[in-house]
Amino acid sequence: MTPTPGWPVPIGEAARRAGVSARMVRHYESLGLLPPVGRTDSGYRQYTEADVHALRFIGRARTLGFAMEEIRELLALWQDKGRASASVKRIAQGHIDDLAARIAAMQAMQRTLQTLVSCCQGNDRPDCPILDDLAAAPESPDALPKKLLYR
């Protein structure tokens, strides 16, 4: 198979064309999201047009907030021409549901903070409902669903 003119390219050019950093290209490779790439005789990585296309796919999926395991599944489905779109939709819907839960949790935090800020006099006195609330024991161990917020 004859290479397309202008291909393959070194990591810096592949990263530029894909819109990601070279560091992220190496990271995606280390996670196995990209197949092993060719190397020159001196050991420099060489990326094909297909590799750069996959890097763009991964970058776009990251921009939409998909987790690496979800990206791995989506990438496999994208490369499988016999895939069922229902599988792709299931992953995307799960991500939507996760985002909705995280947004709801953040909105609840925002409401709590707005209430605390409105209760704070913001004057020279040491009394501060914000600090009092931060120092108080949580209502329950699961009062703030941190796992939803900090992925």
PDB file of C-alpha atoms in Angstrom, residues 6-99:
ATOM      1  CA  GLY A   6       2.302  14.121   3.244  1.00  0.00           C
ATOM      2  CA  TRP A   7       1.888  11.041   5.436  1.00  0.00           C
ATOM      3  CA  PRO A   8       3.067   9.640   7.766  1.00  0.00           C
ATOM      4  CA  VAL A   9       3.892  12.552  10.065  1.00  0.00           C
ATOM      5  CA  PRO A  10       5.848  12.900  13.328  1.00  0.00           C
ATOM      6  CA  ILE A  11       4.081  13.248  16.670  1.00  0.00           C
ATOM      7  CA  GLY A  12       4.162  17.060  16.766  1.00  0.00           C
ATOM      8  CA  GLU A  13       2.506  17.360  13.371  1.00  0.00           C
ATOM      9  CA  ALA A  14      -0.015  14.606  14.180  1.00  0.00           C
ATOM     10  CA  ALA A  15      -0.905  16.421  17.399  1.00  0.00           C
ATOM     11  CA  ARG A  16      -1.288  19.737  15.561  1.00  0.00           C
ATOM     12  CA  ARG A  17      -3.499  18.216  12.858  1.00  0.00           C
ATOM     13  CA  ALA A  18      -5.634  16.446  15.468  1.00  0.00           C
ATOM     14  CA  GLY A  19      -5.941  19.489  17.734  1.00  0.00           C
ATOM     15  CA  VAL A  20      -4.414  17.798  20.782  1.00  0.00           C
ATOM     16  CA  SER A  21      -1.043  18.059  22.499  1.00  0.00           C
ATOM     17  CA  ALA A  22       1.822  15.658  21.841  1.00  0.00           C
ATOM     18  CA  ARG A  23       1.656  14.767  25.528  1.00  0.00           C
ATOM     19  CA  MET A  24      -1.980  13.685  25.095  1.00  0.00           C
ATOM     20  CA  VAL A  25      -1.082  11.666  21.990  1.00  0.00           C
ATOM     21  CA  ARG A  26       1.432   9.722  24.088  1.00  0.00           C
ATOM     22  CA  HIS A  27      -1.154   9.355  26.863  1.00  0.00           C
ATOM     23  CA  TYR A  28      -3.794   7.981  24.481  1.00  0.00           C
ATOM     24  CA  GLU A  29      -1.215   5.559  23.104  1.00  0.00           C
ATOM     25  CA  SER A  30      -0.267   4.407  26.611  1.00  0.00           C
ATOM     26  CA  LEU A  31      -3.954   3.696  27.311  1.00  0.00           C
ATOM     27  CA  GLY A  32      -4.168   1.603  24.156  1.00  0.00           C
ATOM     28  CA  LEU A  33      -6.653   3.915  22.451  1.00  0.00           C
ATOM     29  CA  LEU A  34      -4.363   3.990  19.417  1.00  0.00           C
ATOM     30  CA  PRO A  35      -2.732   0.914  17.946  1.00  0.00           C
ATOM     31  CA  PRO A  36       1.071   0.897  18.046  1.00  0.00           C
ATOM     32  CA  VAL A  37       2.317   3.366  15.445  1.00  0.00           C
ATOM     33  CA  GLY A  38       5.152   2.927  13.025  1.00  0.00           C
ATOM     34  CA  ARG A  39       8.596   4.251  13.809  1.00  0.00           C
ATOM     35  CA  THR A  40      11.470   5.515  11.759  1.00  0.00           C
ATOM     36  CA  ASP A  41      14.807   3.719  11.837  1.00  0.00           C
ATOM     37  CA  SER A  42      15.888   6.222  14.484  1.00  0.00           C
ATOM     38  CA  GLY A  43      12.821   5.432  16.636  1.00  0.00           C
ATOM     39  CA  TYR A  44      10.619   8.472  15.975  1.00  0.00           C
ATOM     40  CA  ARG A  45       6.889   7.789  15.935  1.00  0.00           C
ATOM     41  CA  GLN A  46       5.144   8.148  12.586  1.00  0.00           C
ATOM     42  CA  TYR A  47       1.389   8.729  12.414  1.00  0.00           C
ATOM     43  CA  THR A  48      -0.860   7.916   9.494  1.00  0.00           C
ATOM     44  CA  GLU A  49      -3.906   9.815   8.349  1.00  0.00           C
ATOM     45  CA  ALA A  50      -6.066   7.163  10.075  1.00  0.00           C
ATOM     46  CA  ASP A  51      -4.146   7.689  13.337  1.00  0.00           C
ATOM     47  CA  VAL A  52      -4.765  11.440  13.188  1.00  0.00           C
ATOM     48  CA  HIS A  53      -8.447  10.848  12.425  1.00  0.00           C
ATOM     49  CA  ALA A  54      -8.669   8.596  15.501  1.00  0.00           C
ATOM     50  CA  LEU A  55      -6.900  11.274  17.571  1.00  0.00           C
ATOM     51  CA  ARG A  56      -9.479  13.848  16.430  1.00  0.00           C
ATOM     52  CA  PHE A  57     -12.251  11.430  17.402  1.00  0.00           C
ATOM     53  CA  ILE A  58     -10.720  10.937  20.858  1.00  0.00           C
ATOM     54  CA  GLY A  59     -10.202  14.681  21.319  1.00  0.00           C
ATOM     55  CA  ARG A  60     -13.791  15.445  20.380  1.00  0.00           C
ATOM     56  CA  ALA A  61     -15.086  12.761  22.725  1.00  0.00           C
ATOM     57  CA  ARG A  62     -12.948  14.241  25.540  1.00  0.00           C
ATOM     58  CA  THR A  63     -14.353  17.696  24.746  1.00  0.00           C
ATOM     59  CA  LEU A  64     -17.832  16.254  25.279  1.00  0.00           C
ATOM     60  CA  GLY A  65     -16.704  14.867  28.630  1.00  0.00           C
ATOM     61  CA  PHE A  66     -16.742  11.156  27.898  1.00  0.00           C
ATOM     62  CA  ALA A  67     -14.636   9.065  30.276  1.00  0.00           C
ATOM     63  CA  MET A  68     -11.680   7.161  28.822  1.00  0.00           C
ATOM     64  CA  GLU A  69     -13.464   3.807  29.082  1.00  0.00           C
ATOM     65  CA  GLU A  70     -16.475   5.256  27.243  1.00  0.00           C
ATOM     66  CA  ILE A  71     -14.122   6.618  24.581  1.00  0.00           C
ATOM     67  CA  ARG A  72     -12.527   3.175  24.251  1.00  0.00           C
ATOM     68  CA  GLU A  73     -15.981   1.664  23.633  1.00  0.00           C
ATOM     69  CA  LEU A  74     -17.024   4.428  21.224  1.00  0.00           C
ATOM     70  CA  LEU A  75     -13.760   4.144  19.301  1.00  0.00           C
ATOM     71  CA  ALA A  76     -14.240   0.376  18.924  1.00  0.00           C
ATOM     72  CA  LEU A  77     -17.806   0.933  17.741  1.00  0.00           C
ATOM     73  CA  TRP A  78     -16.698   3.650  15.303  1.00  0.00           C
ATOM     74  CA  GLN A  79     -14.129   1.296  13.811  1.00  0.00           C
ATOM     75  CA  ASP A  80     -16.652  -1.569  13.616  1.00  0.00           C
ATOM     76  CA  LYS A  81     -18.662  -1.008  10.446  1.00  0.00           C
ATOM     77  CA  GLY A  82     -21.094  -3.756  11.517  1.00  0.00           C
ATOM     78  CA  ARG A  83     -21.940  -2.020  14.800  1.00  0.00           C
ATOM     79  CA  ALA A  84     -25.456  -1.462  16.061  1.00  0.00           C
ATOM     80  CA  SER A  85     -26.179   2.219  16.575  1.00  0.00           C
ATOM     81  CA  ALA A  86     -28.158   1.210  19.669  1.00  0.00           C
ATOM     82  CA  SER A  87     -24.844   0.465  21.390  1.00  0.00           C
ATOM     83  CA  VAL A  88     -23.564   3.946  20.621  1.00  0.00           C
ATOM     84  CA  LYS A  89     -26.824   5.530  21.754  1.00  0.00           C
ATOM     85  CA  ARG A  90     -26.713   3.575  25.040  1.00  0.00           C
ATOM     86  CA  ILE A  91     -23.243   4.950  25.843  1.00  0.00           C
ATOM     87  CA  ALA A  92     -24.224   8.510  24.905  1.00  0.00           C
ATOM     88  CA  GLN A  93     -27.465   8.321  26.925  1.00  0.00           C
ATOM     89  CA  GLY A  94     -25.549   7.030  29.945  1.00  0.00           C
ATOM     90  CA  HIS A  95     -23.216   9.989  29.623  1.00  0.00           C
ATOM     91  CA  ILE A  96     -26.164  12.383  29.374  1.00  0.00           C
ATOM     92  CA  ASP A  97     -27.635  10.857  32.541  1.00  0.00           C
ATOM     93  CA  ASP A  98     -24.290  11.239  34.338  1.00  0.00           C
ATOM     94  CA  LEU A  99     -24.003  14.870  33.209  1.00  0.00           C
TER      95      LEU A  99
END
